[in-house]
mmCIF file of C-alpha atoms in Angstrom:
data_model
loop_
_atom_site.group_PDB
_atom_site.id
_atom_site.type_symbol
_atom_site.label_atom_id
_atom_site.label_comp_id
_atom_site.label_asym_id
_atom_site.label_seq_id
_atom_site.Cartn_x
_atom_site.Cartn_y
_atom_site.Cartn_z
ATOM 1 C CA MET A 1 -84.010 137.975 -35.959
ATOM 2 C CA ASN A 2 -82.077 138.176 -39.223
ATOM 3 C CA LYS A 3 -78.309 137.942 -38.565
ATOM 4 C CA LEU A 4 -77.510 140.643 -41.112
ATOM 5 C CA PHE A 5 -79.986 142.983 -39.416
ATOM 6 C CA VAL A 6 -78.359 142.262 -36.031
ATOM 7 C CA ILE A 7 -74.901 143.027 -37.422
ATOM 8 C CA ILE A 8 -76.121 146.306 -38.964
ATOM 9 C CA LEU A 9 -77.873 147.255 -35.717
ATOM 10 C CA LEU A 10 -74.716 146.536 -33.695
ATOM 11 C CA ASN A 11 -72.647 148.626 -36.096
ATOM 12 C CA ILE A 12 -75.059 151.546 -35.749
ATOM 13 C CA CYS A 13 -74.966 151.246 -31.965
ATOM 14 C CA PHE A 14 -71.167 151.183 -32.067
ATOM 15 C CA LEU A 15 -71.015 154.305 -34.236
ATOM 16 C CA VAL A 16 -73.457 156.156 -31.992
ATOM 17 C CA ALA A 17 -71.390 155.163 -28.972
ATOM 18 C CA GLN A 18 -68.344 156.759 -30.588
ATOM 19 C CA GLU A 19 -70.026 160.166 -30.818
ATOM 20 C CA GLU A 20 -68.566 162.536 -28.247
ATOM 21 C CA THR A 21 -71.045 164.217 -25.930
ATOM 22 C CA LEU A 22 -70.550 167.688 -24.466
ATOM 23 C CA GLU A 23 -69.119 166.039 -21.350
ATOM 24 C CA ASP A 24 -66.590 164.194 -23.521
ATOM 25 C CA PHE A 25 -65.689 167.439 -25.284
ATOM 26 C CA PHE A 26 -65.018 169.185 -21.957
ATOM 27 C CA LYS A 27 -62.831 166.324 -20.766
ATOM 28 C CA ILE A 28 -60.806 166.227 -24.001
ATOM 29 C CA SER A 29 -60.360 170.000 -23.975
ATOM 30 C CA GLN A 30 -59.110 170.046 -20.377
ATOM 31 C CA GLU A 31 -56.652 167.221 -21.112
ATOM 32 C CA LYS A 32 -55.281 169.171 -24.078
ATOM 33 C CA LEU A 33 -54.827 172.269 -21.941
ATOM 34 C CA LYS A 34 -52.547 170.234 -19.682
ATOM 35 C CA LYS A 35 -50.528 168.707 -22.535
ATOM 36 C CA TYR A 36 -50.074 171.509 -25.041
ATOM 37 C CA SER A 37 -49.194 175.196 -25.068
ATOM 38 C CA LEU A 38 -51.821 177.770 -25.951
ATOM 39 C CA ALA A 39 -49.864 178.623 -29.092
ATOM 40 C CA GLU A 40 -50.222 175.011 -30.260
ATOM 41 C CA LEU A 41 -53.904 174.849 -29.323
ATOM 42 C CA THR A 42 -54.884 178.168 -30.866
ATOM 43 C CA GLY A 43 -52.501 178.320 -33.817
ATOM 44 C CA LEU A 44 -51.510 181.856 -32.784
ATOM 45 C CA ASP A 45 -47.922 182.954 -33.364
ATOM 46 C CA PRO A 46 -46.205 183.237 -29.936
ATOM 47 C CA VAL A 47 -44.157 186.231 -31.134
ATOM 48 C CA GLN A 48 -46.521 188.122 -33.419
ATOM 49 C CA GLU A 49 -49.612 187.512 -31.277
ATOM 50 C CA LYS A 50 -48.076 187.447 -27.819
ATOM 51 C CA VAL A 51 -50.643 189.899 -26.420
ATOM 52 C CA SER A 52 -53.578 187.783 -27.615
ATOM 53 C CA LEU A 53 -52.084 184.626 -26.095
ATOM 54 C CA GLU A 54 -51.519 186.372 -22.768
ATOM 55 C CA TRP A 55 -55.102 187.607 -22.740
ATOM 56 C CA ILE A 56 -56.495 184.136 -23.529
ATOM 57 C CA SER A 57 -54.283 182.599 -20.838
ATOM 58 C CA LYS A 58 -55.614 184.980 -18.192
ATOM 59 C CA ASP A 59 -59.205 184.506 -19.323
ATOM 60 C CA ILE A 60 -58.967 180.700 -19.252
ATOM 61 C CA LYS A 61 -57.892 180.840 -15.605
ATOM 62 C CA ILE A 62 -60.985 182.907 -14.799
ATOM 63 C CA ASN A 63 -63.457 181.288 -17.219
ATOM 64 C CA PRO A 64 -62.154 177.806 -18.153
ATOM 65 C CA ASP A 65 -65.591 176.595 -19.277
ATOM 66 C CA LEU A 66 -65.788 179.185 -22.053
ATOM 67 C CA TYR A 67 -63.122 177.484 -24.201
ATOM 68 C CA LEU A 68 -63.194 174.197 -26.076
ATOM 69 C CA PHE A 69 -60.028 173.012 -27.842
ATOM 70 C CA LEU A 70 -61.144 170.223 -30.168
ATOM 71 C CA ASN A 71 -58.519 170.337 -32.901
ATOM 72 C CA HIS A 72 -58.198 166.544 -32.685
ATOM 73 C CA LEU A 73 -61.425 166.253 -34.694
ATOM 74 C CA SER A 74 -60.629 165.732 -38.364
ATOM 75 C CA HIS A 75 -64.300 165.256 -39.202
ATOM 76 C CA LEU A 76 -67.402 166.690 -37.582
ATOM 77 C CA SER A 77 -70.482 164.506 -37.661
ATOM 78 C CA LEU A 78 -74.032 165.797 -37.624
ATOM 79 C CA THR A 79 -74.518 164.443 -34.091
ATOM 80 C CA GLN A 80 -71.379 166.180 -32.843
ATOM 81 C CA ALA A 81 -72.373 169.455 -34.497
ATOM 82 C CA LYS A 82 -75.791 169.301 -32.822
ATOM 83 C CA ALA A 83 -74.137 168.723 -29.452
ATOM 84 C CA LEU A 84 -71.700 171.614 -29.916
ATOM 85 C CA ALA A 85 -74.521 173.920 -31.019
ATOM 86 C CA GLN A 86 -75.956 173.559 -27.498
ATOM 87 C CA TRP A 87 -72.724 174.616 -25.784
ATOM 88 C CA LYS A 88 -72.870 177.955 -23.937
ATOM 89 C CA GLY A 89 -69.173 178.863 -24.186
ATOM 90 C CA SER A 90 -67.520 181.610 -26.209
ATOM 91 C CA SER A 91 -64.506 180.161 -28.084
ATOM 92 C CA LEU A 92 -64.619 176.955 -30.110
ATOM 93 C CA PHE A 93 -61.454 175.657 -31.793
ATOM 94 C CA LEU A 94 -62.069 173.129 -34.589
ATOM 95 C CA ASP A 95 -58.940 173.660 -36.664
ATOM 96 C CA GLY A 96 -58.464 169.947 -37.390
ATOM 97 C CA ILE A 97 -61.584 169.800 -39.546
ATOM 98 C CA GLN A 98 -60.721 170.009 -43.227
ATOM 99 C CA GLU A 99 -64.192 170.152 -44.724
ATOM 100 C CA LEU A 100 -67.827 170.601 -43.710
ATOM 101 C CA ASP A 101 -70.886 169.436 -45.569
ATOM 102 C CA GLU A 102 -74.003 171.599 -45.816
ATOM 103 C CA ALA A 103 -76.027 169.818 -43.112
ATOM 104 C CA THR A 104 -73.218 169.841 -40.542
ATOM 105 C CA ALA A 105 -72.368 173.478 -41.250
ATOM 106 C CA LYS A 106 -76.037 174.372 -40.818
ATOM 107 C CA GLU A 107 -76.135 172.728 -37.378
ATOM 108 C CA LEU A 108 -72.865 174.331 -36.294
ATOM 109 C CA ALA A 109 -74.174 177.738 -37.375
ATOM 110 C CA GLN A 110 -76.810 177.472 -34.630
ATOM 111 C CA TRP A 111 -74.098 177.811 -31.972
ATOM 112 C CA GLN A 112 -74.431 181.114 -30.091
ATOM 113 C CA GLY A 113 -70.806 181.597 -29.031
ATOM 114 C CA ARG A 114 -68.468 184.426 -30.007
ATOM 115 C CA TRP A 115 -65.359 182.989 -31.707
ATOM 116 C CA LEU A 116 -65.368 180.066 -34.134
ATOM 117 C CA TYR A 117 -62.050 178.701 -35.432
ATOM 118 C CA LEU A 118 -62.169 176.578 -38.589
ATOM 119 C CA ASN A 119 -58.659 177.232 -39.872
ATOM 120 C CA GLY A 120 -58.170 173.685 -41.166
ATOM 121 C CA ILE A 121 -60.679 174.140 -43.983
ATOM 122 C CA LYS A 122 -58.700 174.639 -47.193
ATOM 123 C CA GLN A 123 -61.609 175.428 -49.466
ATOM 124 C CA ALA A 124 -65.301 176.126 -49.048
ATOM 125 C CA ASP A 125 -67.985 175.847 -51.675
ATOM 126 C CA GLU A 126 -70.861 178.299 -52.009
ATOM 127 C CA THR A 127 -73.380 176.109 -50.191
ATOM 128 C CA THR A 128 -71.231 175.509 -47.118
ATOM 129 C CA ALA A 129 -70.191 179.171 -47.066
ATOM 130 C CA LYS A 130 -73.865 180.190 -47.013
ATOM 131 C CA MET A 131 -74.452 177.974 -43.992
ATOM 132 C CA LEU A 132 -71.424 179.351 -42.139
ATOM 133 C CA ALA A 133 -72.492 182.891 -43.024
ATOM 134 C CA GLN A 134 -75.637 182.300 -40.972
ATOM 135 C CA TRP A 135 -73.548 182.018 -37.820
ATOM 136 C CA GLN A 136 -73.918 185.334 -35.962
ATOM 137 C CA GLY A 137 -70.985 185.183 -33.547
ATOM 138 C CA ASP A 138 -68.290 187.853 -33.402
ATOM 139 C CA GLY A 139 -65.336 186.295 -35.222
ATOM 140 C CA LEU A 140 -65.245 183.595 -37.906
ATOM 141 C CA TYR A 141 -61.722 182.278 -38.566
ATOM 142 C CA LEU A 142 -61.209 180.643 -41.964
ATOM 143 C CA ASN A 143 -57.471 181.220 -42.306
ATOM 144 C CA GLY A 144 -56.865 177.898 -44.070
ATOM 145 C CA ILE A 145 -58.714 178.994 -47.207
ATOM 146 C CA GLU A 146 -56.105 179.971 -49.780
ATOM 147 C CA LYS A 147 -58.367 181.072 -52.594
ATOM 148 C CA LEU A 148 -61.941 182.321 -52.955
ATOM 149 C CA ASP A 149 -64.143 182.101 -56.012
ATOM 150 C CA GLU A 150 -66.753 184.800 -56.543
ATOM 151 C CA SER A 151 -69.777 182.729 -55.495
ATOM 152 C CA THR A 152 -68.148 181.660 -52.202
ATOM 153 C CA ALA A 153 -67.005 185.223 -51.515
ATOM 154 C CA LYS A 154 -70.564 186.466 -52.089
ATOM 155 C CA ALA A 155 -71.876 183.869 -49.657
ATOM 156 C CA LEU A 156 -69.382 184.862 -46.944
ATOM 157 C CA ALA A 157 -70.153 188.544 -47.554
ATOM 158 C CA LEU A 158 -73.684 187.860 -46.317
ATOM 159 C CA ARG A 159 -72.363 187.122 -42.829
ATOM 160 C CA GLN A 160 -73.783 189.339 -40.066
ATOM 161 C CA GLY A 161 -71.028 188.974 -37.460
ATOM 162 C CA ILE A 162 -68.263 191.414 -36.547
ATOM 163 C CA GLY A 163 -65.018 189.839 -37.751
ATOM 164 C CA LEU A 164 -64.038 187.767 -40.791
ATOM 165 C CA PHE A 165 -60.525 186.283 -40.851
ATOM 166 C CA LEU A 166 -59.187 185.099 -44.215
ATOM 167 C CA ASP A 167 -55.437 185.263 -43.597
ATOM 168 C CA GLY A 168 -54.659 182.236 -45.785
ATOM 169 C CA ILE A 169 -55.509 184.106 -48.990
ATOM 170 C CA GLN A 170 -52.247 185.189 -50.612
ATOM 171 C CA GLU A 171 -53.606 186.829 -53.735
ATOM 172 C CA LEU A 172 -56.742 188.859 -54.281
ATOM 173 C CA ASP A 173 -58.124 189.963 -57.626
ATOM 174 C CA GLU A 174 -60.303 193.010 -58.162
ATOM 175 C CA SER A 175 -63.590 191.123 -58.571
ATOM 176 C CA ILE A 176 -63.228 189.240 -55.263
ATOM 177 C CA ALA A 177 -62.078 192.411 -53.480
ATOM 178 C CA LYS A 178 -65.219 194.190 -54.707
ATOM 179 C CA VAL A 179 -67.375 191.370 -53.347
ATOM 180 C CA LEU A 180 -65.668 191.378 -49.943
ATOM 181 C CA ALA A 181 -66.073 195.155 -49.834
ATOM 182 C CA GLN A 182 -69.836 194.576 -49.699
ATOM 183 C CA TRP A 183 -69.559 192.798 -46.348
ATOM 184 C CA LYS A 184 -71.363 194.626 -43.530
ATOM 185 C CA GLY A 185 -69.046 193.572 -40.686
ATOM 186 C CA SER A 186 -66.500 195.759 -38.926
ATOM 187 C CA GLY A 187 -63.251 193.751 -38.984
ATOM 188 C CA LEU A 188 -61.688 192.170 -42.078
ATOM 189 C CA SER A 189 -58.326 190.406 -41.847
ATOM 190 C CA LEU A 190 -56.357 189.568 -45.006
ATOM 191 C CA ASP A 191 -52.881 189.209 -43.517
ATOM 192 C CA GLY A 192 -51.766 186.584 -46.051
ATOM 193 C CA ILE A 193 -51.748 189.022 -48.950
ATOM 194 C CA GLN A 194 -48.183 190.075 -49.761
ATOM 195 C CA GLU A 195 -48.826 192.360 -52.731
ATOM 196 C CA LEU A 196 -51.616 194.745 -53.702
ATOM 197 C CA ASP A 197 -52.167 196.461 -57.026
ATOM 198 C CA GLU A 198 -54.034 199.721 -57.417
ATOM 199 C CA ALA A 199 -57.307 198.151 -58.578
ATOM 200 C CA VAL A 200 -57.549 195.798 -55.584
ATOM 201 C CA ALA A 201 -56.564 198.586 -53.181
ATOM 202 C CA LYS A 202 -59.296 200.822 -54.639
ATOM 203 C CA ALA A 203 -61.842 198.034 -54.247
ATOM 204 C CA LEU A 204 -60.909 197.400 -50.600
ATOM 205 C CA ALA A 205 -61.017 201.141 -49.919
ATOM 206 C CA GLN A 206 -64.759 201.020 -50.648
ATOM 207 C CA TRP A 207 -65.371 198.713 -47.669
ATOM 208 C CA LYS A 208 -67.411 200.395 -44.908
ATOM 209 C CA GLY A 209 -65.951 198.481 -41.949
ATOM 210 C CA SER A 210 -63.769 199.878 -39.184
ATOM 211 C CA SER A 211 -60.690 197.595 -39.020
ATOM 212 C CA LEU A 212 -58.758 196.389 -42.066
ATOM 213 C CA SER A 213 -55.716 194.201 -41.473
ATOM 214 C CA LEU A 214 -53.115 193.814 -44.259
ATOM 215 C CA ASN A 215 -50.103 192.858 -42.171
ATOM 216 C CA GLY A 216 -48.730 190.527 -44.857
ATOM 217 C CA LEU A 217 -47.855 193.385 -47.193
ATOM 218 C CA GLN A 218 -44.085 193.706 -47.442
ATOM 219 C CA LEU A 219 -43.905 196.686 -49.781
ATOM 220 C CA LEU A 220 -46.185 199.576 -50.622
ATOM 221 C CA ASN A 221 -45.776 201.907 -53.587
ATOM 222 C CA GLU A 222 -47.134 205.425 -53.907
ATOM 223 C CA VAL A 223 -50.045 204.526 -56.196
ATOM 224 C CA THR A 224 -51.341 201.723 -53.974
ATOM 225 C CA ALA A 225 -50.812 203.816 -50.838
ATOM 226 C CA LYS A 226 -52.931 206.612 -52.343
ATOM 227 C CA ALA A 227 -55.700 204.141 -53.095
ATOM 228 C CA LEU A 228 -55.669 202.664 -49.566
ATOM 229 C CA ALA A 229 -55.603 206.147 -48.061
ATOM 230 C CA GLN A 230 -59.103 206.715 -49.447
ATOM 231 C CA TRP A 231 -60.492 204.160 -47.006
ATOM 232 C CA ASN A 232 -62.750 205.766 -44.372
ATOM 233 C CA GLY A 233 -62.407 203.108 -41.665
ATOM 234 C CA GLU A 234 -60.866 203.576 -38.241
ATOM 235 C CA ARG A 235 -57.826 201.274 -38.207
ATOM 236 C CA LEU A 236 -55.591 200.185 -41.076
ATOM 237 C CA TYR A 237 -52.910 197.662 -40.082
ATOM 238 C CA LEU A 238 -49.776 197.559 -42.247
ATOM 239 C CA ASN A 239 -47.339 196.083 -39.735
ATOM 240 C CA GLY A 240 -45.529 193.859 -42.266
ATOM 241 C CA ILE A 241 -44.003 196.823 -44.088
ATOM 242 C CA LYS A 242 -40.393 197.335 -43.030
ATOM 243 C CA GLN A 243 -39.686 200.639 -44.740
ATOM 244 C CA ILE A 244 -41.360 203.393 -46.764
ATOM 245 C CA ASP A 245 -40.051 206.307 -48.796
ATOM 246 C CA GLU A 246 -41.191 209.912 -48.697
ATOM 247 C CA SER A 247 -43.704 209.532 -51.550
ATOM 248 C CA VAL A 248 -45.483 206.615 -49.821
ATOM 249 C CA ALA A 249 -45.444 208.493 -46.505
ATOM 250 C CA LYS A 250 -47.058 211.506 -48.188
ATOM 251 C CA ALA A 251 -49.706 209.268 -49.715
ATOM 252 C CA LEU A 252 -50.502 207.599 -46.369
ATOM 253 C CA ALA A 253 -50.658 211.015 -44.723
ATOM 254 C CA GLN A 254 -53.816 211.588 -46.795
ATOM 255 C CA MET A 255 -55.471 208.720 -44.919
ATOM 256 C CA LYS A 256 -59.118 209.478 -44.179
ATOM 257 C CA GLY A 257 -59.423 206.968 -41.341
ATOM 258 C CA LYS A 258 -58.576 207.533 -37.670
ATOM 259 C CA TYR A 259 -55.191 205.825 -37.684
ATOM 260 C CA PHE A 260 -52.893 203.399 -39.471
ATOM 261 C CA CYS A 261 -50.287 201.100 -37.908
ATOM 262 C CA LEU A 262 -46.753 200.706 -39.268
ATOM 263 C CA ASN A 263 -45.177 198.878 -36.335
ATOM 264 C CA GLY A 264 -42.841 196.906 -38.615
ATOM 265 C CA ILE A 265 -40.810 200.006 -39.442
ATOM 266 C CA LYS A 266 -37.911 200.333 -37.030
ATOM 267 C CA GLN A 267 -36.264 203.444 -38.435
ATOM 268 C CA ILE A 268 -37.314 206.370 -40.640
ATOM 269 C CA ASP A 269 -35.398 209.281 -42.054
ATOM 270 C CA GLU A 270 -36.252 212.939 -41.539
ATOM 271 C CA SER A 271 -38.132 213.381 -44.826
ATOM 272 C CA VAL A 272 -40.419 210.408 -44.121
ATOM 273 C CA ALA A 273 -41.026 211.605 -40.567
ATOM 274 C CA LYS A 274 -41.991 215.077 -41.833
ATOM 275 C CA ALA A 275 -44.331 213.560 -44.416
ATOM 276 C CA LEU A 276 -46.096 211.366 -41.846
ATOM 277 C CA ALA A 277 -46.326 214.328 -39.485
ATOM 278 C CA GLN A 278 -48.634 216.030 -42.014
ATOM 279 C CA TRP A 279 -51.364 213.474 -41.256
#
């Protein structure tokens, strides 16, 4: 047998041997649970998201096989993606992966779990976004993406799941906001956005979902508040705002949805309280 062929064959065998199986994934995940805190494994803020961490902690004790913490993976091969697609659990953490190609994303999208964490991805092209949009689980976390172009936003807007988390985006222009407003899901999280202008607020107010999270907003003026108040969803989260004046309170009191959250405000004066009481 040709020596070169033998060397190539051995290299292929070695690479295949390095591919983690589902059993390997379970073992790695359990070892990480012993070594690291849930905050480190999930990327959740131990202060801001204390309730979520407590819930996950309790659930892991009852259903340990429903969670896989695989943030050590910086690259996901096609073989690994195929293996993970067969897993019957609910929460898959792959935050160490920085990019996915089309074929791997397509395989991963076959997974039938509920929560998929890909927060290490900094940017996604249209093709990969289309593949990920085919995943039909509840929540897709892409909080590492800092900017969306229109074609990628359109691809993600085709997703049929419940929640879309894009908390890494710090700025949103009107055209992208209009595209995201076409998404048919029920929960949209954009907690990285610190400022909103009227045009973007108006665009987001056209979204037909039920839960809109804008907890990164630090300030809200009357014009933007009026635009957001036109949103018909159930829950508007504005917990990053520390204070509002009477004019903003009056604008928010026109809110068409069921409720809005301003948990960041610690103290309000009488005029603001009266304005909010009109809601």
